[in-house]
Amino acid sequence: MRGRRTGRRHPAGAAVSAAIAVEHHADRVVATLNRPEVRNAIDLQTSEELHELCACLESDPKVLLLTGAGGIFAAGADINQMRERRRDDALRGINSRAFSRLQRLPMPTIALVDGYALGGGAELAYACDFRIGTTSARFGNPEPGLGIIASAGGTWRLREIVAEPVAKEILLAGRVLDADEARRAGLLNEVVERDELVPAGHRWADRITRQVPLAVRLTKAVFHSPREAHPFVDDVAQAVLFETDEKFERMTAFLERKKTS
């Protein structure tokens, strides 16, 4: 399908370009953070458009590839806006709600990280299921240096991805991981050259979409279920899958191949 880029309008009617450029394909969506003039800083419009993207992927589940324009993923939240936010803005969870919604999407999400993923940009990448980076990828959470915390999931998602000592170095001591360090820490699933980033993302999407979509969706849902929900949620998910045509067709095909091998 053709790519589509949408725009917004202020109440006065002035056109506003999309903060996220979205391309729709048959089994996947490619979304690009599209504010390169400010290093793709995540502002309120970006957060709102992320909600719109999530609504689309909730109603029509597809794999999401998320990247940034201009050789950078996202250098953080928009400091001009952050400086003016107060207590009630923090309690609204402007970015944390959007990133949590991203994490809960039915199908897997893949962050394609070139250049800096700092602050809110790093937290956005943490919310994805997979992260592929270029050799120039850099991850960090410098929030305490600005008098705030990584409140959009960084303080708890990061420790679920990397070892606690590494997470503390990033969150408390301002350490920035380069691509090799991020790969060794488990933060990146793969490191590629810049011109291979998007093709690598599509290769991962191809691997995912070769699976049975409903089985992938239920596996992700069960994976993120709380510990006390197991094994009940596992059994229910399996019960649903046991009744599907895809289960019978794929297992039959497997047995037929085994007979002839």
Short mmCIF file of C-alpha atoms in Angstrom, two decimals:
data_model
loop_
_atom_site.label_atom_id
_atom_site.label_comp_id
_atom_site.label_asym_id
_atom_site.label_seq_id
_atom_site.Cartn_x
_atom_site.Cartn_y
_atom_site.Cartn_z
CA MET A 1 0.00 0.00 0.00
CA ARG A 2 1.11 3.59 -0.51
CA GLY A 3 2.74 5.47 2.32
CA ARG A 4 0.60 8.11 3.96
CA ARG A 5 1.64 11.25 5.77
CA THR A 6 -0.98 13.17 7.60
CA GLY A 7 -1.02 16.72 8.87
CA ARG A 8 -2.91 18.62 11.54
CA ARG A 9 -4.44 22.05 11.81
CA HIS A 10 -4.46 24.48 14.68
CA PRO A 11 -7.89 25.84 15.63
CA ALA A 12 -7.10 28.93 13.57
CA GLY A 13 -6.64 26.70 10.53
CA ALA A 14 -2.87 26.92 10.02
CA ALA A 15 -1.42 23.66 8.70
CA VAL A 16 0.89 21.67 10.96
CA SER A 17 3.13 18.96 9.51
CA ALA A 18 2.97 15.48 10.98
CA ALA A 19 5.34 14.78 13.85
CA ILE A 20 5.21 11.09 12.88
CA ALA A 21 5.23 10.06 9.22
CA VAL A 22 3.38 6.76 8.77
CA GLU A 23 3.61 4.22 5.95
CA HIS A 24 0.98 1.47 5.89
CA HIS A 25 1.78 -1.93 4.39
CA ALA A 26 -0.20 -5.17 4.24
CA ASP A 27 1.30 -6.73 7.38
CA ARG A 28 3.34 -3.94 8.95
CA VAL A 29 3.51 -0.20 9.56
CA VAL A 30 6.64 1.95 9.33
CA ALA A 31 6.47 5.06 11.53
CA THR A 32 9.17 7.74 11.44
CA LEU A 33 9.64 10.42 14.10
CA ASN A 34 9.69 13.42 11.80
CA ARG A 35 11.10 16.46 13.57
CA PRO A 36 14.76 16.31 12.45
CA GLU A 37 15.18 20.07 12.88
CA VAL A 38 14.98 19.50 16.67
CA ARG A 39 16.60 16.04 16.62
CA ASN A 40 13.14 14.43 16.81
CA ALA A 41 12.51 15.78 20.29
CA ILE A 42 9.27 14.32 21.63
CA ASP A 43 6.73 17.09 22.14
CA LEU A 44 3.02 17.06 22.91
CA GLN A 45 2.07 16.70 19.25
CA THR A 46 4.35 13.65 18.92
CA SER A 47 2.72 12.08 21.96
CA GLU A 48 -0.76 12.76 20.58
CA GLU A 49 0.14 11.30 17.19
CA LEU A 50 1.62 8.26 18.90
CA HIS A 51 -1.78 7.70 20.54
CA GLU A 52 -3.40 7.95 17.09
CA LEU A 53 -0.94 5.43 15.68
CA CYS A 54 -1.62 3.05 18.57
CA ALA A 55 -5.37 3.35 18.04
CA CYS A 56 -4.87 2.34 14.42
CA LEU A 57 -2.72 -0.67 15.37
CA GLU A 58 -5.14 -1.73 18.09
CA SER A 59 -8.02 -1.89 15.60
CA ASP A 60 -5.90 -3.41 12.80
CA PRO A 61 -2.98 -5.26 14.47
CA LYS A 62 0.28 -5.19 12.50
CA VAL A 63 4.00 -5.25 13.27
CA LEU A 64 5.34 -1.74 13.90
CA LEU A 65 8.75 -0.49 12.79
CA LEU A 66 9.56 2.77 14.57
CA THR A 67 12.49 4.93 13.50
CA GLY A 68 13.64 8.55 13.34
CA ALA A 69 14.38 10.97 10.51
CA GLY A 70 17.67 12.70 9.89
CA GLY A 71 20.10 10.14 11.28
CA ILE A 72 18.79 10.27 14.84
CA PHE A 73 16.13 8.35 16.73
CA ALA A 74 15.09 10.94 19.35
CA ALA A 75 17.34 13.13 21.46
CA GLY A 76 14.80 13.33 24.28
CA ALA A 77 11.66 15.16 25.24
CA ASP A 78 11.16 18.71 24.01
CA ILE A 79 12.93 20.75 26.71
CA ASN A 80 11.16 23.96 25.71
CA GLN A 81 7.87 22.31 26.63
CA MET A 82 9.25 20.35 29.58
CA ARG A 83 10.60 23.52 31.22
CA GLU A 84 7.11 24.99 31.35
CA ARG A 85 5.34 21.89 32.67
CA ARG A 86 4.25 21.79 36.29
CA ARG A 87 2.92 19.28 38.80
CA ASP A 88 -0.43 18.70 37.11
CA ASP A 89 1.28 18.11 33.76
CA ALA A 90 3.47 15.43 35.32
CA LEU A 91 0.42 13.74 36.84
CA ARG A 92 -1.22 13.61 33.40
CA GLY A 93 1.56 11.23 32.30
CA ILE A 94 1.78 12.77 28.86
CA ASN A 95 4.58 10.54 27.58
CA SER A 96 4.26 7.64 30.01
CA ARG A 97 0.68 6.90 28.94
CA ALA A 98 1.60 6.97 25.26
CA PHE A 99 4.64 4.72 25.75
CA SER A 100 2.66 2.25 27.87
CA ARG A 101 0.02 2.09 25.16
CA LEU A 102 2.79 1.39 22.64
CA GLN A 103 4.10 -1.46 24.79
CA ARG A 104 0.62 -2.99 25.01
CA LEU A 105 0.07 -3.11 21.22
CA PRO A 106 -1.17 -6.54 20.10
CA MET A 107 1.66 -7.26 17.63
CA PRO A 108 5.41 -6.80 18.21
CA THR A 109 7.12 -3.45 17.85
CA ILE A 110 10.67 -2.87 16.58
CA ALA A 111 12.66 0.29 17.33
CA LEU A 112 15.22 1.13 14.62
CA VAL A 113 17.77 3.33 16.36
CA ASP A 114 20.29 5.47 14.51
CA GLY A 115 22.26 8.04 16.46
CA TYR A 116 21.01 9.26 19.81
CA ALA A 117 18.16 7.77 21.81
CA LEU A 118 18.32 9.89 24.93
CA GLY A 119 15.86 10.69 27.70
CA GLY A 120 12.33 10.29 26.37
CA GLY A 121 13.79 8.91 23.14
CA ALA A 122 15.51 6.11 25.05
CA GLU A 123 12.31 5.44 27.00
CA LEU A 124 10.39 5.19 23.73
CA ALA A 125 12.87 2.57 22.51
CA TYR A 126 12.64 0.69 25.83
CA ALA A 127 8.88 0.38 25.31
CA CYS A 128 9.38 -1.56 22.06
CA ASP A 129 9.71 -5.34 21.95
CA PHE A 130 12.90 -5.31 19.87
CA ARG A 131 15.64 -2.76 19.26
CA ILE A 132 17.99 -2.74 16.27
CA GLY A 133 20.71 -0.12 16.20
CA THR A 134 23.35 1.25 13.89
CA THR A 135 26.98 1.44 14.90
CA SER A 136 26.38 5.09 15.84
CA ALA A 137 23.46 4.34 18.20
CA ARG A 138 23.74 5.85 21.68
CA PHE A 139 21.43 5.30 24.67
CA GLY A 140 21.22 7.37 27.82
CA ASN A 141 18.94 8.94 30.43
CA PRO A 142 20.36 12.32 31.45
CA GLU A 143 17.17 13.43 33.23
CA PRO A 144 18.65 13.84 36.74
CA GLY A 145 21.13 16.32 35.28
CA LEU A 146 18.11 18.45 34.36
CA GLY A 147 16.48 18.09 37.75
CA ILE A 148 13.88 15.47 36.77
CA ILE A 149 13.61 11.67 36.47
CA ALA A 150 13.06 9.26 33.60
CA SER A 151 9.33 9.08 34.31
CA ALA A 152 8.08 7.61 31.03
CA GLY A 153 9.07 4.06 31.96
CA GLY A 154 12.85 4.33 32.10
CA THR A 155 13.16 3.70 35.82
CA TRP A 156 11.46 0.31 35.58
CA ARG A 157 11.56 -0.85 31.94
CA LEU A 158 15.33 -0.51 31.68
CA ARG A 159 15.99 -2.82 34.62
CA GLU A 160 13.78 -5.43 32.94
CA ILE A 161 16.01 -5.28 29.84
CA VAL A 162 19.54 -4.94 31.21
CA ALA A 163 21.24 -5.95 34.44
CA GLU A 164 20.45 -3.76 37.45
CA PRO A 165 24.01 -2.39 37.84
CA VAL A 166 24.02 -1.21 34.21
CA ALA A 167 20.55 0.29 34.57
CA LYS A 168 21.72 2.23 37.64
CA GLU A 169 24.78 3.53 35.81
CA ILE A 170 22.54 4.89 33.06
CA LEU A 171 19.77 6.25 35.30
CA LEU A 172 21.81 7.51 38.28
CA ALA A 173 25.27 8.28 36.93
CA GLY A 174 24.49 9.52 33.43
CA ARG A 175 26.31 6.76 31.57
CA VAL A 176 25.66 6.68 27.81
CA LEU A 177 25.95 3.28 26.12
CA ASP A 178 27.37 3.04 22.62
CA ALA A 179 26.07 0.43 20.19
CA ASP A 180 28.52 -2.32 21.17
CA GLU A 181 27.89 -1.78 24.87
CA ALA A 182 24.13 -1.77 24.30
CA ARG A 183 24.38 -5.03 22.34
CA ARG A 184 26.43 -6.71 25.06
CA ALA A 185 23.99 -5.48 27.71
CA GLY A 186 21.02 -6.92 25.81
CA LEU A 187 19.53 -3.51 25.05
CA LEU A 188 20.06 -4.01 21.30
CA ASN A 189 19.07 -7.21 19.54
CA GLU A 190 21.28 -6.47 16.54
CA VAL A 191 23.80 -3.86 15.37
CA VAL A 192 24.03 -2.99 11.66
CA GLU A 193 25.48 -0.31 9.42
CA ARG A 194 23.29 2.73 8.79
CA ASP A 195 22.20 1.75 5.29
CA GLU A 196 21.14 -1.67 6.59
CA LEU A 197 18.94 -0.38 9.42
CA VAL A 198 15.56 -0.32 7.68
CA PRO A 199 16.22 -3.54 5.71
CA ALA A 200 17.19 -5.23 9.00
CA GLY A 201 13.92 -4.05 10.52
CA HIS A 202 12.00 -5.55 7.64
CA ARG A 203 13.90 -8.82 8.01
CA TRP A 204 12.81 -9.00 11.64
CA ALA A 205 9.24 -8.14 10.62
CA ASP A 206 9.40 -10.92 8.01
CA ARG A 207 10.42 -13.41 10.69
CA ILE A 208 7.55 -12.34 12.90
CA THR A 209 4.93 -12.34 10.17
CA ARG A 210 5.87 -15.87 9.12
CA GLN A 211 4.40 -17.00 12.44
CA VAL A 212 0.65 -17.40 12.95
CA PRO A 213 -0.52 -13.86 13.84
CA LEU A 214 -2.95 -14.91 16.58
CA ALA A 215 -0.29 -17.11 18.19
CA VAL A 216 2.13 -14.16 18.19
CA ARG A 217 -0.50 -11.84 19.68
CA LEU A 218 -1.41 -14.27 22.46
CA THR A 219 2.24 -15.09 23.19
CA LYS A 220 2.96 -11.38 23.67
CA ALA A 221 -0.11 -10.95 25.87
CA VAL A 222 0.80 -13.95 28.03
CA PHE A 223 4.44 -12.82 28.23
CA HIS A 224 3.38 -9.48 29.71
CA SER A 225 0.79 -10.95 32.09
CA PRO A 226 1.56 -10.60 35.81
CA ARG A 227 3.16 -13.58 37.54
CA GLU A 228 0.03 -14.37 39.56
CA ALA A 229 -2.00 -14.76 36.34
CA HIS A 230 0.03 -17.82 35.32
CA PRO A 231 -0.62 -20.62 34.46
CA PHE A 232 -4.28 -19.74 33.95
CA VAL A 233 -3.65 -17.22 31.15
CA ASP A 234 -1.33 -19.70 29.42
CA ASP A 235 -4.02 -22.38 29.47
CA VAL A 236 -6.73 -20.04 28.20
CA ALA A 237 -4.53 -18.76 25.37
CA GLN A 238 -3.66 -22.31 24.40
CA ALA A 239 -7.31 -23.33 24.51
CA VAL A 240 -8.15 -20.57 22.03
CA LEU A 241 -5.32 -21.60 19.70
CA PHE A 242 -6.18 -25.30 19.87
CA GLU A 243 -9.49 -24.50 18.15
CA THR A 244 -8.07 -22.52 15.22
CA ASP A 245 -7.78 -23.70 11.62
CA GLU A 246 -4.19 -22.46 11.49
CA LYS A 247 -3.16 -24.86 14.25
CA PHE A 248 -4.56 -27.87 12.39
CA GLU A 249 -3.18 -26.75 9.03
CA ARG A 250 0.33 -25.98 10.27
CA MET A 251 0.64 -29.15 12.35
CA THR A 252 -0.67 -31.27 9.50
CA ALA A 253 1.82 -29.70 7.11
CA PHE A 254 4.63 -30.32 9.63
CA LEU A 255 3.72 -33.99 9.95
CA GLU A 256 3.50 -34.39 6.16
CA ARG A 257 6.96 -32.85 5.71
CA LYS A 258 8.33 -35.15 8.40
CA LYS A 259 6.98 -38.22 6.52
CA THR A 260 8.76 -37.24 3.34
CA SER A 261 12.04 -36.13 4.89
#
